[in-house]
Coordinates of C-alpha atoms in Angstrom, one line a residue:
Chain A
M1 CA 0.4 0.4 -0.3
P2 CA 1.2 3.3 -0.9
S3 CA 1.5 5.7 1.6
A4 CA -0.7 8.8 2.4
W5 CA 2.1 11.2 1.5
S6 CA 2.5 9.4 -2.3
R7 CA -1.4 9.4 -3.0
I8 CA -1.7 13.1 -1.7
S9 CA 1.5 14.4 -3.4
A10 CA -0.1 12.2 -6.7
L11 CA -3.3 14.0 -6.3
A12 CA -1.5 17.3 -5.7
R13 CA 0.5 16.9 -8.4
K14 CA -2.3 16.3 -10.6
D15 CA -4.0 19.4 -10.0
A16 CA -1.1 21.5 -9.9
D17 CA -0.8 19.4 -14.0
E18 CA -4.0 20.4 -14.6
V19 CA -3.7 24.6 -13.0
R20 CA -1.1 24.9 -15.5
Q21 CA -3.8 24.3 -18.9
Q22 CA -5.3 26.8 -16.5
P23 CA -3.7 30.1 -17.3
G24 CA -6.8 32.0 -16.6
L25 CA -6.7 30.4 -13.3
I26 CA -3.4 32.1 -12.5
L27 CA -3.4 35.6 -14.1
P28 CA -6.1 36.7 -12.0
A29 CA -4.1 35.9 -8.6
A30 CA -0.6 37.0 -9.7
A31 CA -2.3 40.3 -10.7
M32 CA -3.6 41.1 -7.7
I33 CA -0.9 41.0 -6.2
V34 CA -0.4 44.2 -7.9
G35 CA -3.2 45.6 -7.1
L36 CA -2.8 45.2 -4.0
S37 CA -0.1 46.5 -3.6
L38 CA -0.9 49.4 -5.6
P39 CA -3.1 51.5 -2.9
A40 CA 0.6 50.7 -0.6
F41 CA 3.0 52.5 -2.6
F42 CA 0.6 55.4 -3.7
L43 CA 0.7 56.3 0.2
L44 CA 4.5 56.0 0.5
L45 CA 6.1 57.2 -1.8
V46 CA 3.8 58.4 -4.8
A47 CA 1.5 60.5 -2.7
P48 CA 4.0 62.9 -0.7
R49 CA 5.8 63.6 -4.1
L50 CA 1.9 64.4 -5.8
L51 CA 1.4 67.1 -3.0
G52 CA 4.5 67.8 -2.0
E53 CA 4.3 67.1 1.4
P54 CA 6.8 64.8 3.3
L55 CA 5.5 61.8 5.3
A56 CA 7.3 63.5 8.2
D57 CA 4.9 66.4 8.4
S58 CA 1.7 63.9 8.2
D59 CA -0.3 62.8 11.3
F60 CA 1.4 59.2 10.6
A61 CA 5.4 61.1 11.4
E62 CA 3.5 61.1 15.6
A63 CA 2.6 57.6 15.8
A64 CA 5.7 56.3 13.9
G65 CA 7.5 58.6 16.8
A66 CA 5.6 56.9 19.0
L67 CA 6.0 53.3 18.5
A68 CA 10.3 54.7 17.6
R69 CA 10.7 55.0 21.4
Q70 CA 9.2 51.4 22.5
V71 CA 11.6 49.3 18.5
P72 CA 15.0 51.0 19.1
E73 CA 15.5 49.7 15.3
L74 CA 12.9 52.5 14.1
G75 CA 14.6 55.1 16.4
R76 CA 16.9 54.5 14.0
L77 CA 16.0 56.2 11.0
T78 CA 15.1 59.7 9.2
L79 CA 11.7 61.6 10.2
E80 CA 10.8 60.5 7.1
G81 CA 11.6 56.3 7.4
Q82 CA 9.8 55.9 10.4
A83 CA 6.8 57.3 9.3
Q84 CA 7.2 55.1 5.9
A85 CA 8.3 51.9 8.4
F86 CA 5.0 52.5 10.4
I87 CA 2.6 53.1 7.1
L88 CA 4.3 49.7 5.3
Q89 CA 3.7 47.2 8.7
Q90 CA 0.1 48.8 8.7
F91 CA -0.7 47.2 4.6
L92 CA 1.7 44.1 5.8
T93 CA -1.7 43.0 7.5
F94 CA -4.0 43.9 4.0
S95 CA -1.0 42.6 1.8
L96 CA -2.6 38.8 3.2
L97 CA -5.5 39.2 1.5
V98 CA -2.9 38.8 -1.1
P99 CA -2.2 34.5 -0.9
V100 CA -6.8 34.3 0.6
L101 CA -7.8 35.6 -2.1
G102 CA -5.5 34.4 -5.8
S103 CA -5.9 30.9 -4.3
L104 CA -9.0 31.0 -3.7
S105 CA -10.6 30.7 -7.3
L106 CA -8.0 26.8 -7.4
A107 CA -9.9 25.5 -4.6
A108 CA -12.9 26.5 -5.2
Q109 CA -12.4 24.7 -9.3
A110 CA -10.3 21.6 -6.8
I111 CA -13.9 20.1 -6.5
V112 CA -16.1 21.8 -7.7
G113 CA -13.6 20.8 -11.3
E114 CA -13.4 17.5 -10.3
K115 CA -17.7 17.5 -9.6
Q116 CA -18.3 18.8 -12.9
A117 CA -16.2 16.1 -14.8
R118 CA -17.7 13.6 -13.1
S119 CA -13.7 12.9 -12.5
L120 CA -14.9 12.4 -8.4
E121 CA -16.7 8.9 -8.8
P122 CA -13.7 6.7 -10.4
L123 CA -10.5 9.2 -8.1
L124 CA -12.9 7.9 -4.7
T125 CA -12.7 3.7 -6.3
T126 CA -8.8 4.2 -4.9
P127 CA -7.9 3.5 -1.6
I128 CA -7.1 7.4 -1.4
T129 CA -8.9 8.7 2.4
V130 CA -11.4 11.3 2.3
A131 CA -8.8 13.3 5.1
E132 CA -6.0 12.2 2.4
L133 CA -8.6 13.7 -0.9
L134 CA -9.3 16.8 1.9
V135 CA -5.4 17.3 2.1
A136 CA -5.3 17.4 -1.5
K137 CA -7.3 18.9 -2.4
V138 CA -6.0 22.3 -0.3
L139 CA -2.7 21.6 -1.1
T140 CA -1.9 22.9 -5.0
P141 CA -3.6 26.5 -3.6
F142 CA -2.0 26.2 -0.6
V143 CA 1.1 26.3 -1.8
L144 CA 0.1 29.1 -4.4
S145 CA -0.8 31.1 -1.9
M146 CA 2.6 30.8 0.1
V147 CA 3.9 31.4 -3.8
L148 CA 1.9 34.5 -3.5
L149 CA 2.4 36.1 -0.6
A150 CA 6.8 35.4 -1.1
A151 CA 6.1 37.6 -4.5
T152 CA 4.2 39.7 -2.1
H153 CA 6.8 40.1 0.5
L154 CA 9.2 40.4 -2.0
L155 CA 7.5 43.0 -4.5
Y156 CA 7.4 45.6 -1.7
V157 CA 11.2 44.2 -0.5
S158 CA 12.3 45.7 -4.1
A159 CA 9.7 48.5 -4.2
M160 CA 11.5 50.0 -0.9
L161 CA 14.9 49.9 -1.7
A162 CA 14.5 50.9 -4.6
W163 CA 12.4 54.0 -3.3
G164 CA 12.1 54.2 0.3
E165 CA 14.4 55.7 2.7
P166 CA 17.0 54.3 3.5
G167 CA 17.0 51.0 5.8
V168 CA 13.0 51.1 5.7
W169 CA 13.5 47.7 3.9
K170 CA 15.4 46.1 6.7
T171 CA 11.5 46.1 9.1
L172 CA 10.2 43.7 5.9
F173 CA 12.3 41.3 8.1
W174 CA 11.8 42.1 11.5
P175 CA 10.0 39.1 13.9
R176 CA 6.5 41.2 13.0
T177 CA 6.4 41.0 9.7
L178 CA 8.1 37.8 9.3
L179 CA 5.3 37.1 12.2
I180 CA 2.6 37.5 9.6
Y181 CA 4.4 36.5 6.6
L182 CA 5.2 32.9 8.8
L183 CA 3.1 32.1 10.4
L184 CA -1.0 34.1 10.1
G185 CA -0.4 34.7 6.2
P186 CA -0.5 30.2 6.1
L187 CA -2.9 30.2 8.6
L188 CA -5.4 32.7 7.3
S189 CA -5.0 31.1 3.5
L190 CA -5.4 27.8 4.9
A191 CA -9.1 29.0 6.8
A192 CA -9.8 30.8 3.8
L193 CA -9.2 27.3 1.8
L194 CA -10.7 24.3 3.5
T195 CA -13.4 27.4 3.6
A196 CA -13.2 27.7 0.2
A197 CA -13.8 23.0 -0.2
I198 CA -16.6 22.5 2.2
V199 CA -18.9 25.2 0.5
S200 CA -17.2 23.6 -2.8
S201 CA -19.4 20.2 -1.8
R202 CA -22.7 22.0 -1.5
V203 CA -22.2 24.1 -4.6
N204 CA -21.4 23.0 -8.6
D205 CA -20.7 26.5 -9.2
A206 CA -16.8 27.7 -8.8
R207 CA -17.9 31.5 -7.8
T208 CA -20.0 30.5 -5.3
A209 CA -17.4 28.6 -3.0
Q210 CA -14.7 31.9 -3.8
Q211 CA -16.9 34.4 -2.5
L212 CA -18.6 32.5 0.4
G213 CA -14.6 30.9 1.3
G214 CA -13.9 35.2 1.0
F215 CA -16.0 36.4 3.6
L216 CA -12.3 35.9 5.5
A217 CA -11.0 39.2 3.7
L218 CA -13.4 40.8 5.6
P219 CA -11.6 40.8 9.6
V220 CA -8.8 41.4 7.8
S221 CA -9.9 44.6 5.9
G222 CA -11.2 45.5 8.3
L223 CA -8.2 44.9 11.6
F224 CA -6.3 47.0 8.0
V225 CA -8.8 49.4 8.6
A226 CA -8.9 49.9 11.9
Q227 CA -4.9 50.2 12.0
L228 CA -5.3 53.1 9.8
A229 CA -7.7 55.3 11.1
G230 CA -6.9 54.7 14.6
Q231 CA -3.1 54.4 13.2
F232 CA -2.3 52.2 15.3
L233 CA -0.5 48.7 15.4
L234 CA -0.8 45.5 16.7
G235 CA 1.7 44.0 19.0
V236 CA 3.5 40.7 19.4
G237 CA 1.1 40.0 21.5
A238 CA -2.5 40.5 20.5
L239 CA -0.8 38.6 16.5
L240 CA 0.0 34.7 17.9
T241 CA -3.7 35.8 20.0
T242 CA -4.9 36.2 16.3
A243 CA -2.9 32.4 14.9
L244 CA -3.9 30.8 18.0
V245 CA -8.0 31.4 17.2
L246 CA -7.2 30.9 13.4
I247 CA -5.6 27.6 14.2
V248 CA -8.3 26.8 16.6
V249 CA -11.2 27.8 13.5
N250 CA -8.3 25.2 11.3
V251 CA -8.8 22.4 13.2
A252 CA -12.9 22.9 13.3
L253 CA -12.8 23.5 10.0
L254 CA -10.5 20.3 8.8
W255 CA -12.7 18.4 11.7
I256 CA -16.2 19.8 9.0
G257 CA -13.8 19.3 6.1
V258 CA -13.1 15.4 6.6
R259 CA -17.4 15.1 7.9
V260 CA -18.6 16.6 4.7
F261 CA -16.3 14.5 1.9
Q262 CA -17.5 10.7 3.5
R263 CA -17.1 9.0 0.7
E264 CA -21.0 7.9 1.2
T265 CA -21.6 11.9 1.9
I266 CA -20.2 12.4 -1.8
L267 CA -21.8 10.3 -3.6
I268 CA -25.3 10.7 -2.5
R269 CA -25.5 13.7 -1.6
W270 CA -22.9 15.9 -3.8
K271 CA -24.7 16.9 -7.3
Chain B
M1 CA -14.1 -24.9 -11.4
P2 CA -12.2 -21.6 -11.0
A3 CA -12.3 -19.6 -7.5
V4 CA -15.0 -17.4 -6.7
V5 CA -13.7 -13.7 -6.8
V6 CA -17.0 -11.9 -5.7
Q7 CA -19.5 -13.4 -3.4
A8 CA -22.4 -11.5 -2.0
F9 CA -25.0 -13.2 0.6
G10 CA -28.1 -11.5 0.9
L11 CA -27.0 -8.1 0.0
T12 CA -29.4 -5.1 1.2
R13 CA -29.0 -1.0 0.9
V14 CA -32.0 0.6 2.1
F15 CA -31.3 4.7 1.2
E16 CA -34.1 6.7 3.8
T17 CA -37.5 5.0 2.9
R18 CA -36.3 3.5 -0.6
T19 CA -34.6 0.0 -0.9
A20 CA -32.6 0.1 -3.8
V21 CA -31.3 -3.4 -3.3
D22 CA -32.7 -5.8 -1.8
D23 CA -31.6 -9.1 0.0
L24 CA -29.3 -10.0 -2.9
S25 CA -26.5 -13.6 -3.2
F26 CA -24.2 -14.2 -6.3
S27 CA -21.2 -15.5 -6.8
V28 CA -18.5 -14.6 -9.7
H29 CA -15.6 -16.4 -10.7
A30 CA -12.2 -16.1 -11.9
G31 CA -12.9 -15.7 -15.6
E32 CA -16.3 -15.9 -16.3
V33 CA -18.7 -13.1 -17.3
L34 CA -22.0 -11.9 -15.9
A35 CA -23.8 -9.7 -16.8
L36 CA -26.6 -7.6 -14.9
L37 CA -29.8 -7.1 -16.4
G38 CA -31.9 -4.9 -14.5
P39 CA -34.8 -1.3 -15.5
N40 CA -33.2 2.0 -14.4
G41 CA -33.0 2.6 -10.8
A42 CA -32.3 -1.4 -9.9
G43 CA -29.9 -1.0 -8.1
K44 CA -27.5 -1.7 -9.9
T45 CA -25.1 1.2 -10.3
T46 CA -25.3 0.9 -6.1
T47 CA -24.5 -2.8 -6.3
F48 CA -21.1 -2.3 -8.0
R49 CA -21.0 0.9 -5.3
M50 CA -21.0 -1.3 -2.5
L51 CA -19.1 -4.4 -4.3
A52 CA -16.1 -2.2 -4.8
G53 CA -16.8 -0.8 -1.1
L54 CA -17.3 2.9 -1.7
L55 CA -21.5 2.6 -0.4
M56 CA -21.8 0.0 2.6
P57 CA -24.5 -2.5 3.1
T58 CA -27.2 -2.0 4.8
R59 CA -28.1 -5.8 5.4
G60 CA -26.5 -9.2 3.9
D61 CA -22.2 -9.2 3.3
A62 CA -19.6 -9.6 0.4
T63 CA -16.3 -10.2 -0.4
V64 CA -14.4 -10.3 -2.9
G65 CA -11.0 -11.9 -3.5
G66 CA -11.8 -13.1 -0.2
A67 CA -12.4 -10.5 2.1
S68 CA -15.0 -9.2 3.9
L69 CA -16.7 -5.8 2.9
S70 CA -16.2 -4.0 5.9
P71 CA -15.6 0.0 7.0
E72 CA -12.0 -2.1 7.5
T73 CA -11.7 -3.3 4.8
A74 CA -13.0 -0.6 1.7
D75 CA -9.1 0.3 1.4
A76 CA -8.1 -3.4 0.9
I77 CA -11.3 -3.8 -1.1
R78 CA -10.8 -1.2 -3.1
A79 CA -8.0 -2.4 -3.9
R80 CA -9.1 -5.6 -5.7
V81 CA -11.6 -3.9 -7.2
G82 CA -11.8 -2.4 -11.0
L83 CA -15.3 0.2 -10.8
L84 CA -15.6 1.6 -14.3
T85 CA -18.6 4.5 -13.0
E86 CA -21.2 5.0 -15.9
A87 CA -19.2 8.2 -16.8
A88 CA -15.8 8.4 -17.7
G89 CA -14.8 10.6 -15.6
L90 CA -11.6 11.5 -17.3
W91 CA -9.4 14.5 -16.8
E92 CA -9.6 16.2 -19.8
R93 CA -7.0 18.5 -19.1
L94 CA -4.8 16.3 -19.2
T95 CA -3.1 13.0 -21.1
V96 CA -4.4 10.5 -20.7
R97 CA -0.7 8.9 -19.3
N98 CA -1.3 11.9 -16.5
N99 CA -4.7 10.3 -16.4
L100 CA -3.4 6.4 -15.7
H101 CA 0.0 7.2 -13.9
T102 CA -1.6 9.4 -11.0
Y103 CA -4.2 6.6 -11.3
A104 CA -1.1 3.9 -11.0
Q105 CA 0.2 5.6 -7.9
L106 CA -3.0 6.2 -6.1
Y107 CA -3.0 2.4 -6.2
G108 CA 0.5 2.5 -5.2
V109 CA 1.6 0.1 -8.5
A110 CA 5.1 -1.0 -7.7
D111 CA 5.7 0.2 -11.7
P112 CA 3.0 3.3 -12.5
D113 CA 5.4 4.2 -15.5
G114 CA 5.3 0.1 -17.4
R115 CA 2.2 -1.2 -15.9
V116 CA 0.8 2.6 -18.1
D117 CA 1.9 1.9 -20.7
D118 CA 1.0 -2.0 -20.5
V119 CA -3.2 -1.2 -20.1
L120 CA -2.9 2.1 -22.6
A121 CA -0.9 -1.2 -25.3
A122 CA -4.0 -3.0 -24.4
V123 CA -6.7 -0.8 -24.4
G124 CA -4.8 -0.6 -27.8
L125 CA -4.3 3.4 -26.4
A126 CA -0.2 3.7 -26.5
D127 CA -0.7 6.1 -29.9
R128 CA -2.8 8.3 -28.0
A129 CA -1.1 8.4 -25.3
D130 CA 0.4 11.9 -25.1
D131 CA -3.2 12.8 -26.8
R132 CA -5.4 15.3 -24.0
A133 CA -7.9 13.3 -22.7
G134 CA -10.5 15.2 -23.7
A135 CA -9.0 15.3 -27.7
L136 CA -10.4 11.6 -28.0
S137 CA -13.6 10.3 -28.6
K138 CA -16.7 9.0 -26.6
G139 CA -14.6 5.5 -27.7
L140 CA -11.7 6.3 -26.7
K141 CA -12.3 7.6 -24.0
Q142 CA -14.3 4.6 -22.9
R143 CA -11.0 2.1 -23.0
A144 CA -8.9 4.6 -21.1
A145 CA -11.5 4.7 -18.5
I146 CA -11.6 1.1 -19.0
A147 CA -7.7 0.9 -18.4
R148 CA -7.8 3.4 -15.5
A149 CA -10.2 1.0 -13.9
I150 CA -7.4 -1.8 -14.7
V151 CA -3.9 -0.6 -13.6
H152 CA -3.8 -1.8 -10.6
D153 CA -4.7 -5.7 -11.7
P154 CA -7.7 -5.6 -10.0
A155 CA -8.9 -9.6 -9.6
A156 CA -12.2 -8.2 -9.9
V157 CA -13.8 -5.2 -11.9
L158 CA -17.3 -3.6 -12.6
L159 CA -18.4 -2.4 -15.7
D160 CA -21.1 -0.4 -15.2
E161 CA -23.1 0.3 -18.6
P162 CA -19.5 0.2 -20.6
T163 CA -20.9 0.9 -24.6
A164 CA -23.9 2.8 -23.5
G165 CA -23.7 5.8 -26.1
L166 CA -20.8 4.2 -27.6
D167 CA -21.1 4.4 -31.4
P168 CA -21.7 0.4 -33.1
A169 CA -17.6 0.2 -33.5
S170 CA -16.9 2.0 -30.1
A171 CA -18.9 -0.2 -28.7
R172 CA -17.6 -3.1 -30.6
D173 CA -13.8 -2.9 -29.6
V174 CA -15.4 -2.4 -25.4
R175 CA -17.1 -5.7 -25.6
D176 CA -13.6 -7.6 -27.4
L177 CA -11.7 -6.0 -24.0
V178 CA -14.5 -8.1 -21.7
R179 CA -13.9 -11.3 -23.4
Q180 CA -10.0 -9.8 -23.3
L181 CA -10.5 -9.5 -19.2
R182 CA -12.0 -12.6 -19.0
A183 CA -9.4 -14.4 -20.4
Q184 CA -6.5 -13.0 -18.2
G185 CA -9.2 -14.5 -15.6
R186 CA -10.6 -11.5 -13.9
A187 CA -14.3 -11.9 -12.4
V188 CA -16.3 -9.5 -14.8
L189 CA -19.5 -7.8 -13.4
V190 CA -21.0 -5.9 -16.8
S191 CA -24.5 -3.6 -16.1
T192 CA -26.3 -2.9 -18.9
H193 CA -28.9 -2.3 -20.8
N194 CA -28.2 -4.0 -24.1
L195 CA -29.8 -7.4 -24.3
T196 CA -28.2 -8.8 -27.5
E197 CA -24.7 -7.4 -25.4
A198 CA -25.5 -9.5 -21.9
E199 CA -26.3 -12.5 -24.4
E200 CA -23.8 -12.0 -26.4
L201 CA -20.6 -11.3 -24.1
A202 CA -22.4 -13.0 -20.4
D203 CA -21.1 -16.4 -19.0
R204 CA -24.4 -15.4 -17.2
I205 CA -26.7 -13.2 -16.3
A206 CA -28.5 -12.0 -13.1
V207 CA -32.3 -9.7 -13.8
M208 CA -32.6 -7.7 -10.5
N209 CA -35.0 -4.9 -9.6
A210 CA -34.0 -4.2 -6.5
R211 CA -34.1 -8.3 -5.6
L212 CA -32.9 -10.4 -7.8
L213 CA -35.2 -12.8 -10.2
A214 CA -33.5 -14.6 -12.3
C215 CA -29.6 -15.5 -12.1
D216 CA -28.7 -18.2 -14.9
T217 CA -26.2 -19.1 -18.5
P218 CA -28.1 -16.8 -21.3
R219 CA -29.9 -20.5 -23.0
A220 CA -31.5 -21.9 -19.6
L221 CA -32.6 -18.1 -18.8
R222 CA -34.9 -18.3 -22.0
E223 CA -35.7 -22.3 -21.4
R224 CA -37.9 -20.9 -18.6
R225 CA -40.2 -20.1 -20.9
R226 CA -39.7 -22.2 -23.8
G227 CA -42.7 -24.6 -23.5
G228 CA -45.9 -22.3 -22.5
Q229 CA -45.5 -20.6 -25.2
V230 CA -46.9 -22.4 -29.1
V231 CA -47.0 -20.4 -32.6
V232 CA -49.8 -22.0 -35.1
E233 CA -48.9 -20.5 -38.2
V234 CA -52.5 -20.7 -40.7
E235 CA -53.0 -18.6 -43.9
G236 CA -54.1 -15.6 -44.3
D237 CA -54.3 -13.3 -41.4
A238 CA -54.7 -15.0 -38.0
S239 CA -56.6 -12.7 -36.3
R240 CA -59.8 -14.1 -37.6
W241 CA -59.0 -17.8 -35.4
V242 CA -58.3 -15.5 -32.1
S243 CA -62.1 -16.9 -30.1
A244 CA -61.6 -20.5 -31.7
L245 CA -57.8 -20.6 -30.3
R246 CA -59.5 -19.4 -26.8
A247 CA -62.5 -21.0 -26.9
A248 CA -60.7 -24.3 -27.0
G249 CA -59.0 -23.5 -23.8
A250 CA -55.4 -21.4 -24.9
G251 CA -54.6 -18.8 -22.9
E252 CA -54.6 -15.2 -24.0
P253 CA -52.9 -15.0 -28.1
R254 CA -50.8 -12.5 -29.4
V255 CA -51.1 -12.3 -32.8
E256 CA -48.4 -10.8 -35.0
G257 CA -49.4 -11.7 -38.7
E258 CA -49.8 -15.2 -39.8
R259 CA -48.9 -16.5 -36.7
L260 CA -50.9 -17.0 -33.4
I261 CA -48.9 -17.4 -30.0
A262 CA -50.9 -18.6 -27.2
P263 CA -49.1 -19.6 -23.8
V264 CA -50.3 -23.6 -23.3
E265 CA -50.1 -25.2 -19.7
A266 CA -48.8 -28.6 -21.1
D267 CA -48.1 -29.8 -24.6
A268 CA -50.7 -32.6 -24.4
V269 CA -53.1 -30.0 -25.0
V270 CA -51.9 -28.7 -28.3
P271 CA -53.6 -31.5 -30.7
D272 CA -56.8 -29.7 -29.1
L273 CA -56.1 -26.6 -30.1
V274 CA -55.2 -27.5 -33.7
A275 CA -58.7 -30.2 -34.0
A276 CA -60.6 -26.8 -32.9
L277 CA -58.4 -24.0 -35.2
V278 CA -59.0 -26.3 -38.3
A279 CA -62.7 -27.2 -37.4
A280 CA -63.4 -23.5 -37.3
G281 CA -61.2 -23.4 -40.7
A282 CA -58.7 -23.0 -40.3
R283 CA -55.8 -23.1 -42.7
I284 CA -52.0 -24.7 -40.7
R285 CA -48.8 -24.4 -41.9
R286 CA -47.3 -25.4 -38.6
V287 CA -47.0 -25.8 -35.0
V288 CA -43.5 -25.1 -33.4
P289 CA -42.5 -24.4 -30.0
H290 CA -42.4 -21.1 -29.3
E291 CA -38.5 -20.6 -28.5
P292 CA -38.3 -17.2 -26.5
S293 CA -36.0 -13.7 -27.0
L294 CA -33.9 -13.1 -23.6
E295 CA -35.5 -9.7 -24.2
E296 CA -38.9 -11.4 -23.7
T297 CA -38.0 -13.6 -20.9
Y298 CA -36.6 -10.3 -19.5
L299 CA -39.4 -8.5 -19.8
D300 CA -41.4 -11.2 -18.6
L301 CA -39.2 -11.0 -15.5
V302 CA -40.0 -7.6 -15.3
R303 CA -43.8 -7.7 -15.4
R304 CA -44.0 -10.6 -12.9
D305 CA -42.1 -9.0 -10.4
A306 CA -43.3 -5.2 -11.3

């Protein structure tokens, strides 16, 4: 008998092969990286030049200064650099939407596509377990979401190296930043993909699953707006608490997913 | 006698209030083809799904290759069974080879590349291996789906309506593949609505309508009705002599042009029927026992059950 991992990787590779045949699924995700990064670059780099008003003179500078008193690395930057770093940190939360929204279409298509092609029943005749099936169906979109997240990070670092104040790019490697990219990003992405997979079992239209999975974008957007309006930054403790909540959410979604993905349920109830 | 590969004992599946399969018992030996006949909704697909370890029976049991069907053994059962589902269900954007290779890996086939080449050659698709599955004709897709069902070298192969919707040439190719599977010593179950095909392919035929109505060789099934009817061929319109036949004690006769087909309780009453017809003025060309077709036998079984 093959191992669970060999079955999961065989099916996930198959999904990846199918994605490669459909550039229409990947291009919007790639476009999303640019689209969601533009507001940050506009606020950080374009608006101050257009208006002739440096960020050091804006309301952000005061909040950044307060933060600089707690974070020595920030204190070493120029005033403009401090404001840039502060705004950049606020936008990091917003950038989490890139992997979530970019990979949802893939997760939805991975299930709905099998239903439409009537290829689920043959698949279920193999020794793959339902948990393996669920993991395999989420794996390819998850890997893509992580690539998108890494690409977003690279874009921010490159832009700040090219046009930012000296040293600002280094703030993109702060523990807070890494916590967002390496812990919150994957957890949020996984929750969205599991939601899309579960919803896909009940609908025949990938877009419906995508839209419902996209509900997870709402708390992220809310957090971003709250940060921007209140001009505060969530600390490491708050981010860790959020990660803990997301772990619980993911465990619950996995539990629901395995129940929804029972062979009999798929054959009898999935339409 | 070859070994029994598939055996069902009182297999029953109830969906809420509907009994899809009711107390089904049969066996299929290695190198044997059993055709499953029955009207739509007779439970053929549900039976296949149970035998393939996809659905668990509500009652009863089944063994495949000696392994008894249960949630714990379902994985082992699935490794011994190849199921061709009603829809080919290929991944159409991938090549035929990719489709089969993925399945070979899912089944844990030791040498996936070699095995895929073997089954592609066996179903005559070696030259189309690198074509996208979506580019194949319906007949070729069906052949690819059969290759997928046997990629793990199963002892039992279940084919759910394998020739449905195929043109005659493609259907014949699929029937040749079924014969090939039998020659390889596999136990083959085929569900079909094509009675000629069932008669041509199957060693035995099981007629079901939720429950098993009959299971025997095609000849034995036909002979069940033989002797129960007599054909009287007369000159001219046969319908003129229906009342004479009725009066002589035959059952309700059927008229086919110059032929009267009448149910009789025993061969002993046939001389009386002939005498009655002659007395009424009929000119009789010949009298022969009726050879029922498989279709008549099947329809008779299903009608009686209804």
